[in-house]
PDB file of C-alpha atoms in Angstrom:
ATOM      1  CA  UNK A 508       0.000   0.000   0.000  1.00 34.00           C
ATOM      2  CA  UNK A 509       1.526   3.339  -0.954  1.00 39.00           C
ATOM      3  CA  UNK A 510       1.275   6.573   1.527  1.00 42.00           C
ATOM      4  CA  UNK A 511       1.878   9.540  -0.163  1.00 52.00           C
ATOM      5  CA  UNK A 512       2.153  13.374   1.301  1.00 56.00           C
ATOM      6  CA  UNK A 513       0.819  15.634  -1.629  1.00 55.00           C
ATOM      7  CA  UNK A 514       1.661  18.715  -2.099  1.00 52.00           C
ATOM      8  CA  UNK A 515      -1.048  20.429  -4.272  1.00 52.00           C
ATOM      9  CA  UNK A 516      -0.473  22.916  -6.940  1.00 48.00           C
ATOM     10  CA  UNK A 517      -1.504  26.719  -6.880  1.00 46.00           C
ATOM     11  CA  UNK A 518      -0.833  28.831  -9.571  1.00 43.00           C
ATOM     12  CA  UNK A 519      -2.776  32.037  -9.755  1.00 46.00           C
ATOM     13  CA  UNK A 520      -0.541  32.951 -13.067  1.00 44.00           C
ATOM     14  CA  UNK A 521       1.438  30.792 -15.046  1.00 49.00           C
ATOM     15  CA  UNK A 522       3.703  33.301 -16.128  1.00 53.00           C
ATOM     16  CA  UNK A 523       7.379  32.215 -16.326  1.00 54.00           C
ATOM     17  CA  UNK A 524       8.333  34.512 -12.999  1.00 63.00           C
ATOM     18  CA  UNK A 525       5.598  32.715 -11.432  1.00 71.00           C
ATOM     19  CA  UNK A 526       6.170  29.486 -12.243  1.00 69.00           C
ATOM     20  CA  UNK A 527       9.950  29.522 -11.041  1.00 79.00           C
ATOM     21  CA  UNK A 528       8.683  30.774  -7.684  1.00 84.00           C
ATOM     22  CA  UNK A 529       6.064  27.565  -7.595  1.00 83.00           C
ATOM     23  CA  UNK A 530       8.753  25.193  -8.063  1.00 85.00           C
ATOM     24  CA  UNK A 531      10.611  27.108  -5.284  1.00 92.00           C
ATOM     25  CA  UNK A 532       8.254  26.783  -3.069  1.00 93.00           C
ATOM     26  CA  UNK A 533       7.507  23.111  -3.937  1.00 91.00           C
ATOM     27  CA  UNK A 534      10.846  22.522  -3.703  1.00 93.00           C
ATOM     28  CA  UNK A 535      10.629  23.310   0.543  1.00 96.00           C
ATOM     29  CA  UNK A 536       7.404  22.079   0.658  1.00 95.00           C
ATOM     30  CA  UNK A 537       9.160  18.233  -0.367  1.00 94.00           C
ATOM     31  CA  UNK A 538      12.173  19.189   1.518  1.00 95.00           C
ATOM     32  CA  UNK A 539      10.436  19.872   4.640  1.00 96.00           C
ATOM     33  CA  UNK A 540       8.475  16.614   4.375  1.00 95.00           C
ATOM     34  CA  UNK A 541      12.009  14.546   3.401  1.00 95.00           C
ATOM     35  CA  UNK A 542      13.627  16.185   6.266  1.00 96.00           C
ATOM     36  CA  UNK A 543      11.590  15.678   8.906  1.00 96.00           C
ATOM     37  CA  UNK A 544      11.010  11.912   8.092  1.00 94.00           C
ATOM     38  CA  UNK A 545      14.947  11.290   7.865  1.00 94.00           C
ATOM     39  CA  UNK A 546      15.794  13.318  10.931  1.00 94.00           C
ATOM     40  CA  UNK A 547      12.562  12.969  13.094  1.00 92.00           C
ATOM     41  CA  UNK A 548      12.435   9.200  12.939  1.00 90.00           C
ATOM     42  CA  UNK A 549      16.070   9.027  13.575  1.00 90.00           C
ATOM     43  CA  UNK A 550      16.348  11.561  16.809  1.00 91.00           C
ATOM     44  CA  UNK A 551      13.628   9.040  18.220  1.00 89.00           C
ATOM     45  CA  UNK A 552      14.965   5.523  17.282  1.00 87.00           C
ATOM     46  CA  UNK A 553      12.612   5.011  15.181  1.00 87.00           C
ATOM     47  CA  UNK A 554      13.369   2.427  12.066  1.00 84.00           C
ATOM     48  CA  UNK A 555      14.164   4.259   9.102  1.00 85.00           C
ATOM     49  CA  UNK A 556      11.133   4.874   6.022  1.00 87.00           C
ATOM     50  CA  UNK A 557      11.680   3.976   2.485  1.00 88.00           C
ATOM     51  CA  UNK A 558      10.574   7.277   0.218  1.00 90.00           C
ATOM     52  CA  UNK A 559      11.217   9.061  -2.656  1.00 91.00           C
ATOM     53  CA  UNK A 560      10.292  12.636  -3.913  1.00 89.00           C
ATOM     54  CA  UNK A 561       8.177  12.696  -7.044  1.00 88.00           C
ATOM     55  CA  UNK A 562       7.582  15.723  -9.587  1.00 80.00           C
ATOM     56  CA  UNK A 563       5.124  15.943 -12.506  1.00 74.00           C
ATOM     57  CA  UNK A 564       7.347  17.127 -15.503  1.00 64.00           C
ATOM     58  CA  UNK A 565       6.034  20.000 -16.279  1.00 52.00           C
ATOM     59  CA  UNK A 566       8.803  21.850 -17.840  1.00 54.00           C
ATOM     60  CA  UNK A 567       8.421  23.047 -21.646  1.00 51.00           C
ATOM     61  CA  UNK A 568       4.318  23.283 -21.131  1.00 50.00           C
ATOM     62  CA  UNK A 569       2.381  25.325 -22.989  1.00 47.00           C
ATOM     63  CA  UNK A 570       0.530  28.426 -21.604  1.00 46.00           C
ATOM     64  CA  UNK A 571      -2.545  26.633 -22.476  1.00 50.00           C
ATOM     65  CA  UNK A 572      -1.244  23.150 -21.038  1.00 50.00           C
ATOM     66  CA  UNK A 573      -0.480  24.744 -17.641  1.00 47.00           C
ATOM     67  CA  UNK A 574      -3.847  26.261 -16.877  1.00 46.00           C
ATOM     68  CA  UNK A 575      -5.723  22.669 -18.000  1.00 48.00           C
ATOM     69  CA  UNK A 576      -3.177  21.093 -15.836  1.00 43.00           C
ATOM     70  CA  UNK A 577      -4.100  23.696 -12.594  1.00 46.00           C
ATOM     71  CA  UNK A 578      -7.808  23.147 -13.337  1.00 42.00           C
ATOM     72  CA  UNK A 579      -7.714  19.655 -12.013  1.00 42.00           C
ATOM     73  CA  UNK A 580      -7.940  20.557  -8.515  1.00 36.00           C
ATOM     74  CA  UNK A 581      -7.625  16.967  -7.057  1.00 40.00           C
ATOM     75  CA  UNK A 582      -4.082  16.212  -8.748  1.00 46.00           C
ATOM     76  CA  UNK A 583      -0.936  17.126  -7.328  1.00 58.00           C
ATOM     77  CA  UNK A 584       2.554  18.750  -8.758  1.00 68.00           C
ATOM     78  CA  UNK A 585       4.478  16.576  -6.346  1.00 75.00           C
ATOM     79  CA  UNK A 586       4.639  14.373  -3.806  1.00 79.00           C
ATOM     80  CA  UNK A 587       6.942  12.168  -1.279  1.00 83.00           C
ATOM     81  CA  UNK A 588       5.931   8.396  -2.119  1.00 82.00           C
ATOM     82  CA  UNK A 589       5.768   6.440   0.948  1.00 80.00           C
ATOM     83  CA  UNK A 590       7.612   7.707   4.512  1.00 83.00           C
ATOM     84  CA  UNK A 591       5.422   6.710   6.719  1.00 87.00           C
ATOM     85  CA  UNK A 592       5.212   5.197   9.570  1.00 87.00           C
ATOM     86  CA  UNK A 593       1.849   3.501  10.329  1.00 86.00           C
ATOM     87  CA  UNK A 594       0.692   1.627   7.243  1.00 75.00           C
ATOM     88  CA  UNK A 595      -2.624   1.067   8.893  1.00 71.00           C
ATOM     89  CA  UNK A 596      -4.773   3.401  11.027  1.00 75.00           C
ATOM     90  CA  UNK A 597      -6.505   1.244  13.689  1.00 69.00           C
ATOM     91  CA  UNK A 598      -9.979   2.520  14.529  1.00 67.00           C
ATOM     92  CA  UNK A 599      -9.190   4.038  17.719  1.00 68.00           C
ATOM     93  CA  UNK A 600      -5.682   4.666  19.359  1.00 67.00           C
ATOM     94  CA  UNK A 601      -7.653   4.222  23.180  1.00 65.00           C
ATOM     95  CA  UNK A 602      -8.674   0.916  21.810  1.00 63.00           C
ATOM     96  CA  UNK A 603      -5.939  -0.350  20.809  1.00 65.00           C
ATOM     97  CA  UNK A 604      -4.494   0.685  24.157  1.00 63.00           C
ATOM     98  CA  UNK A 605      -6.935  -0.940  26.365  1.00 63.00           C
ATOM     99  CA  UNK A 606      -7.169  -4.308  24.407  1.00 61.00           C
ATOM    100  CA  UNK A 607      -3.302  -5.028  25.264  1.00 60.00           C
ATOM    101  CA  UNK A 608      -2.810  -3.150  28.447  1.00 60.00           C
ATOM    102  CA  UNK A 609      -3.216  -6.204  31.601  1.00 58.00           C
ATOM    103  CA  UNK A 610      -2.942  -9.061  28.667  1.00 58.00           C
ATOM    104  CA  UNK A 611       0.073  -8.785  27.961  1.00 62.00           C
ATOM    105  CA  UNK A 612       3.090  -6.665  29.115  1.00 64.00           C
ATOM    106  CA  UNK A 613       5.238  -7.037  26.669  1.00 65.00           C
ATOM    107  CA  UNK A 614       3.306  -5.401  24.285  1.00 66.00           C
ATOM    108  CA  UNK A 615       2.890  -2.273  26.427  1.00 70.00           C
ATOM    109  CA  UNK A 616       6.511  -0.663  25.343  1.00 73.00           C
ATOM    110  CA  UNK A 617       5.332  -1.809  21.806  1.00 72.00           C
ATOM    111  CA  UNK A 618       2.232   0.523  22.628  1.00 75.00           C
ATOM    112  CA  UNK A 619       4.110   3.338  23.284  1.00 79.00           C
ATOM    113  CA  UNK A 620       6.127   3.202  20.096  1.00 80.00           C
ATOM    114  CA  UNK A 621       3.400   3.142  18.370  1.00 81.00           C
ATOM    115  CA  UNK A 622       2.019   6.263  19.905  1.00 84.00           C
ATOM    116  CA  UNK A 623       5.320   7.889  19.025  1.00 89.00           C
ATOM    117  CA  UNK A 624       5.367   6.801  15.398  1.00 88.00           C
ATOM    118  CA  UNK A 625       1.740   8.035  15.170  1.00 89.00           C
ATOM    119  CA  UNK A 626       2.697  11.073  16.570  1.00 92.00           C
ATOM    120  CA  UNK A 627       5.890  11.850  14.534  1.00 94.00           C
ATOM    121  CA  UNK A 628       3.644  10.943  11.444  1.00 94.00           C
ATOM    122  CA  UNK A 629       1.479  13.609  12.062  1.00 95.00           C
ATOM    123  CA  UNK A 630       4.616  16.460  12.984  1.00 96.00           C
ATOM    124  CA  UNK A 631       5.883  15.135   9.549  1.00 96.00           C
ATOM    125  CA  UNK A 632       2.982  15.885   7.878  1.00 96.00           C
ATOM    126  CA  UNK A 633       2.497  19.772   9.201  1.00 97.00           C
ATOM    127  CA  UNK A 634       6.585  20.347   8.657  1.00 97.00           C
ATOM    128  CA  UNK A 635       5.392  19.977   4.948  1.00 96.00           C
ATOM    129  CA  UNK A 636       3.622  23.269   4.195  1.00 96.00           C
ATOM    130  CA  UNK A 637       5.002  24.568   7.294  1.00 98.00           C
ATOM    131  CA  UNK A 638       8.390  24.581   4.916  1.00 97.00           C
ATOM    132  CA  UNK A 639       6.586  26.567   2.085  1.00 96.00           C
ATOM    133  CA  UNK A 640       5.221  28.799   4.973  1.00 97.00           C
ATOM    134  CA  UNK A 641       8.820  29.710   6.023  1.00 98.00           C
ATOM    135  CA  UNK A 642      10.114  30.190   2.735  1.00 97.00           C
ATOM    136  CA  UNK A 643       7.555  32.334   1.713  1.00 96.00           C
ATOM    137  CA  UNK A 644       7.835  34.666   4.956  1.00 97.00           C
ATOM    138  CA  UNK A 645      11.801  34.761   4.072  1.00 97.00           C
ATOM    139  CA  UNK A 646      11.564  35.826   0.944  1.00 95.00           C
ATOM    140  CA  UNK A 647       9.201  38.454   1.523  1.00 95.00           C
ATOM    141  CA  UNK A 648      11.056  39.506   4.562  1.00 95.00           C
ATOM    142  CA  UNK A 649       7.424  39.081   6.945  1.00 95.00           C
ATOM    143  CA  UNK A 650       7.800  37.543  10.153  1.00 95.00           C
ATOM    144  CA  UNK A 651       6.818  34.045  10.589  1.00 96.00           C
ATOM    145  CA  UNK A 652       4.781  32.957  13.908  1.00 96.00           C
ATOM    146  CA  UNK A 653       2.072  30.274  14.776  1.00 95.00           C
ATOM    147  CA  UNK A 654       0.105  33.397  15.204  1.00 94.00           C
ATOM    148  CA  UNK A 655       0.558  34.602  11.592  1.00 94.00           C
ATOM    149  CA  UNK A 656       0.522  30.806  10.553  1.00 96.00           C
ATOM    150  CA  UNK A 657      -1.842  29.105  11.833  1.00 96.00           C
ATOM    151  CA  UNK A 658      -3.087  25.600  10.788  1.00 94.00           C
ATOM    152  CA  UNK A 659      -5.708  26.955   8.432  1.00 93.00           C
ATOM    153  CA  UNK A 660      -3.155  28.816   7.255  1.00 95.00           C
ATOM    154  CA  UNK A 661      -1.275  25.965   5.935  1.00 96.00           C
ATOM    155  CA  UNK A 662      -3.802  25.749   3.428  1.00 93.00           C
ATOM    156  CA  UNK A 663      -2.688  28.234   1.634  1.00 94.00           C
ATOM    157  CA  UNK A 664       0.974  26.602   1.295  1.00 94.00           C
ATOM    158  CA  UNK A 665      -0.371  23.553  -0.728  1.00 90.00           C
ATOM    159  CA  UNK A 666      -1.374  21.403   2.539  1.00 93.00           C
ATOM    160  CA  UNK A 667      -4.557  20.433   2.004  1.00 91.00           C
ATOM    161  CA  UNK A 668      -3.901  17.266   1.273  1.00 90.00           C
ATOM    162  CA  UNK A 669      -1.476  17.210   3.812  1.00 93.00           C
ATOM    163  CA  UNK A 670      -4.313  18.497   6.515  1.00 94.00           C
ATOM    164  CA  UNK A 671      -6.308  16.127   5.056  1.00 92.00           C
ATOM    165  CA  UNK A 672      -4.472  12.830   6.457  1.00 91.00           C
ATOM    166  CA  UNK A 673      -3.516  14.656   9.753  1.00 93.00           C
ATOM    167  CA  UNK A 674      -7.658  14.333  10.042  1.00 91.00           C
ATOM    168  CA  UNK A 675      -7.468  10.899   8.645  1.00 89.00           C
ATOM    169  CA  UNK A 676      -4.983   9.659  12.267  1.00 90.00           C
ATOM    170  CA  UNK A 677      -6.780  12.416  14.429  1.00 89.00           C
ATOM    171  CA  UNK A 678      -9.530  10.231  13.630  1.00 85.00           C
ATOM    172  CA  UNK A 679      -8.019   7.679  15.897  1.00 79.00           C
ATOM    173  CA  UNK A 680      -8.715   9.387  19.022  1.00 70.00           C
ATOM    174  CA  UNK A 681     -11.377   8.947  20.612  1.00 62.00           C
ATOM    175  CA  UNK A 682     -12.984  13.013  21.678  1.00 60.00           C
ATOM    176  CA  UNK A 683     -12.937  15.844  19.740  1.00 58.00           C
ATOM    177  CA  UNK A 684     -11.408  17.806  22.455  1.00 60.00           C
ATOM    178  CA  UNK A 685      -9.017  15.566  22.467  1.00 78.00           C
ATOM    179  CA  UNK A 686      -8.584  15.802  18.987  1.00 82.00           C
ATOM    180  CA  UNK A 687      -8.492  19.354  19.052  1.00 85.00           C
ATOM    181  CA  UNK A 688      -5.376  19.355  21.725  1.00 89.00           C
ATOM    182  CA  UNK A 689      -3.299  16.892  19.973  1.00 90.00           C
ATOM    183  CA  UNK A 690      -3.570  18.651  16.809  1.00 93.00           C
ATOM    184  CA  UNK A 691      -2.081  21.852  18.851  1.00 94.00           C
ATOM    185  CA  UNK A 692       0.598  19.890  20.514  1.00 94.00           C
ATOM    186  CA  UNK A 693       1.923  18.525  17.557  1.00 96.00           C
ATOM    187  CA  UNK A 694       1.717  21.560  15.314  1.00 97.00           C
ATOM    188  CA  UNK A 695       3.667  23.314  18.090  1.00 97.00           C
ATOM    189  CA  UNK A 696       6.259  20.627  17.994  1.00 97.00           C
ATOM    190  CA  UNK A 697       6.560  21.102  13.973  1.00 98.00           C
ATOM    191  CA  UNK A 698       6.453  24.739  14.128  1.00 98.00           C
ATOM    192  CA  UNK A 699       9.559  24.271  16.514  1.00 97.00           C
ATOM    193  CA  UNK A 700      11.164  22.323  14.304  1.00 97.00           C
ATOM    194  CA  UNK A 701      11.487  24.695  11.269  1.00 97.00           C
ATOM    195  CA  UNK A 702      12.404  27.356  13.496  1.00 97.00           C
ATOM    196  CA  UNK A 703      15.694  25.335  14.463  1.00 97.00           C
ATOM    197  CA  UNK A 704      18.453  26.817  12.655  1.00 96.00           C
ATOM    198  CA  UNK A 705      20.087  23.545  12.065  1.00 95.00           C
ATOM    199  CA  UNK A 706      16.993  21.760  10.883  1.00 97.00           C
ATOM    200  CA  UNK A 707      16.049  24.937   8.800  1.00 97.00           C
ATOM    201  CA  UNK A 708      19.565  24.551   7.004  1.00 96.00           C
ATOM    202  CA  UNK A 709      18.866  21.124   6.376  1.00 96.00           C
ATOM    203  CA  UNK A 710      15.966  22.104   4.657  1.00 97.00           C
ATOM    204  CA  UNK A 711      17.225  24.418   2.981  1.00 97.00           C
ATOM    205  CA  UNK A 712      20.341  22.576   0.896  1.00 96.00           C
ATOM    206  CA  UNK A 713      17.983  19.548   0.649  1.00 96.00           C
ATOM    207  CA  UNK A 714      15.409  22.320  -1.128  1.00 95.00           C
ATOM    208  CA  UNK A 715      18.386  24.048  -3.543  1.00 95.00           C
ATOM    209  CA  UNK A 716      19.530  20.173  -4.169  1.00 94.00           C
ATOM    210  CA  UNK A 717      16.085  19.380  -5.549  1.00 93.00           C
ATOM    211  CA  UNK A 718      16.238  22.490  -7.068  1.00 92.00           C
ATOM    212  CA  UNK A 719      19.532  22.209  -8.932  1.00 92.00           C
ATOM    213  CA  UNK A 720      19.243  18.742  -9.840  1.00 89.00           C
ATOM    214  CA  UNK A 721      15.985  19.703 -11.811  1.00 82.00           C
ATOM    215  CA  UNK A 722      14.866  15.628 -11.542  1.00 86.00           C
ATOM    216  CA  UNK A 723      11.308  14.097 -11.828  1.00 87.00           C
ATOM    217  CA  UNK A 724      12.453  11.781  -8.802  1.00 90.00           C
ATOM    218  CA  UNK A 725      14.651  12.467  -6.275  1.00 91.00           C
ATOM    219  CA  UNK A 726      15.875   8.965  -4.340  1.00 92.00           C
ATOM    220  CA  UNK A 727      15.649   8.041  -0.483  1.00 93.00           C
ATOM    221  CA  UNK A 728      19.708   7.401  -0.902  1.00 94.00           C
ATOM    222  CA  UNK A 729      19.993  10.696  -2.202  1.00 94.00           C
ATOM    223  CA  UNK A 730      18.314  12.779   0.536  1.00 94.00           C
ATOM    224  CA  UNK A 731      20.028  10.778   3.401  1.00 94.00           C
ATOM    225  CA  UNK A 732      23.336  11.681   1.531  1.00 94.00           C
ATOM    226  CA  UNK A 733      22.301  15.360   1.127  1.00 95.00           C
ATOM    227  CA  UNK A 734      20.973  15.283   5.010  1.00 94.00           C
ATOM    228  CA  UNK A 735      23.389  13.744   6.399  1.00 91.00           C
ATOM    229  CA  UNK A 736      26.725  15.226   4.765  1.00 83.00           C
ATOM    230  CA  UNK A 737      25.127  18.563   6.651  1.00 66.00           C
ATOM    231  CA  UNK A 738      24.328  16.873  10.161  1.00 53.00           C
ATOM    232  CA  UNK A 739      27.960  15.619  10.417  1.00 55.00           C
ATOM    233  CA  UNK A 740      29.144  17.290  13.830  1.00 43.00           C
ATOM    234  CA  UNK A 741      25.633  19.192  14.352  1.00 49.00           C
ATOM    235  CA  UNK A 742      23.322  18.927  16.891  1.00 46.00           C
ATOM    236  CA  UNK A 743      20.701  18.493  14.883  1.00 42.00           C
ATOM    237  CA  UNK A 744      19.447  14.880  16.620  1.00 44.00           C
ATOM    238  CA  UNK A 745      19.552  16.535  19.610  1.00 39.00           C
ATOM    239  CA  UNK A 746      17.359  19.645  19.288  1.00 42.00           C
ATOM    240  CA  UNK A 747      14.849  16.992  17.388  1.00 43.00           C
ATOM    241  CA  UNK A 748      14.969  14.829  20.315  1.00 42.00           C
ATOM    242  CA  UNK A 749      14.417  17.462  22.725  1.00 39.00           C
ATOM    243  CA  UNK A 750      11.056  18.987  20.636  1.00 42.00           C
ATOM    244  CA  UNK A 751       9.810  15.186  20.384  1.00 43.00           C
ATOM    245  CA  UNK A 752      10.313  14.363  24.336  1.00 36.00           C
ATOM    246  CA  UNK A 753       7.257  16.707  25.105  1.00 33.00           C
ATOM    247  CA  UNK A 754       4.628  15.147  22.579  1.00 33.00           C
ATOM    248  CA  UNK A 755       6.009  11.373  24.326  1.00 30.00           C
ATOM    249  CA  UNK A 756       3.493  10.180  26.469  1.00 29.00           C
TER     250      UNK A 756
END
């Protein structure tokens, strides 16, 4: 079964100065999403993801060709195939939790991990558009806060599918209140990880490598040797780690 993270495509002009700033901001959009799996699942422990970063081909399109191409509104321009975690969303995470808890010990640690993986899922997701959020902000020199963007916000940085699966594990819980405060925990956690220095530069040469390398498909093996030529010496893991530890339950 294949998990992708979308990011869909909005172009209000397809002008040639508007189309290099899409594929900019797609480029952080993937980036953010690649990062975040690669360092996120490996400042927690957690096995490594197979993925790769996938582009329509778009270059050398008509006018005409890239306004029929915006009007589908359910494709995508690109997307990260696979990198997730939980293959399979049980009904309800409380569930799943009572039905082992006092059977069997030994699956309680493997409880927890899964809680962690579920979680980190759903940070991966919002780091994303969160990317595209950041990059935006920079380039227009505007300041970028959880006040300015918000979640609904992200919709307007190609995350709706994105937003769309975060509903898909939120699902999982049990009350929407509960819901509700998750989804605020683990935005905060995201938003704290682009606004790491080190995990921003990561981010950023992993976005300028997708950039330069102009591919329709950029490899797992090439993003871990983009990420982790740059975490060499960093501290990187560690200020991952550290955001993580307060979404650990």
């Amino acid at each position: 079964m294949v998990f992708e993270m979308k990011r869909n495509m909005i172009v209000e002009t397809p002008c040639h100065d508007k189309f290099l700033e899409h594929k900019q901001r797609i480029a952080f959009h993937e980036a953010g999403h690649a990062t975040a799996i690669y360092l996120n699942n490996k400042a927690r422990n957690l096995p490594p993801v197979f993925f790769q970063i996938m582009f329509k081909d778009l270059n050398g399109k008509s006018e005409e060709d890239l306004m029929a191409y915006q009007s589908t509104h359910d494709d995508c321009i690109a997307r990260v195939e696979g990198g997730r975690l939980i293959e399979l969303l049980p009904s309800s995470i409380d569930a799943l939790a009572h039905e082992t808890k006092g059977h069997n010990a030994t699956m309680e640690p493997l409880i927890m991990d899964y809680m962690i993986a579920f979680e980190v899922d759903i940070i991966n997701l919002l780091i994303g558009p969160l990317a595209e959020a950041k990059y935006v902000a920079d380039t227009d020199d505007e300041l970028f806060t959880p006040q300015l963007v918000n979640l609904k916000a992200l919709k307007n940085y190609g995350g709706d599918s994105d937003l769309a699966l975060v509903i898909e594990y939120l699902q999982s819980f049990s009350a929407c209140k509960q819901q509700d405060e998750k989804l605020d925990e683990l935005f905060s956690v995201a938003f704290s990880f682009i606004k790491d220095q080190a995990n921003w530069a990561a981010i950023t040469k992993l976005a300028n490598y997708i950039l330069d390398s102009n591919k329709n498909i950029i490899s797992y093996e090439e993003v871990v040797s983009v990420l982790d030529g740059i975490a060499k010496n960093s501290d990187t893991c560690i200020s991952c780690k550290r955001g993580l530890g307060a979404v650990a339950h």
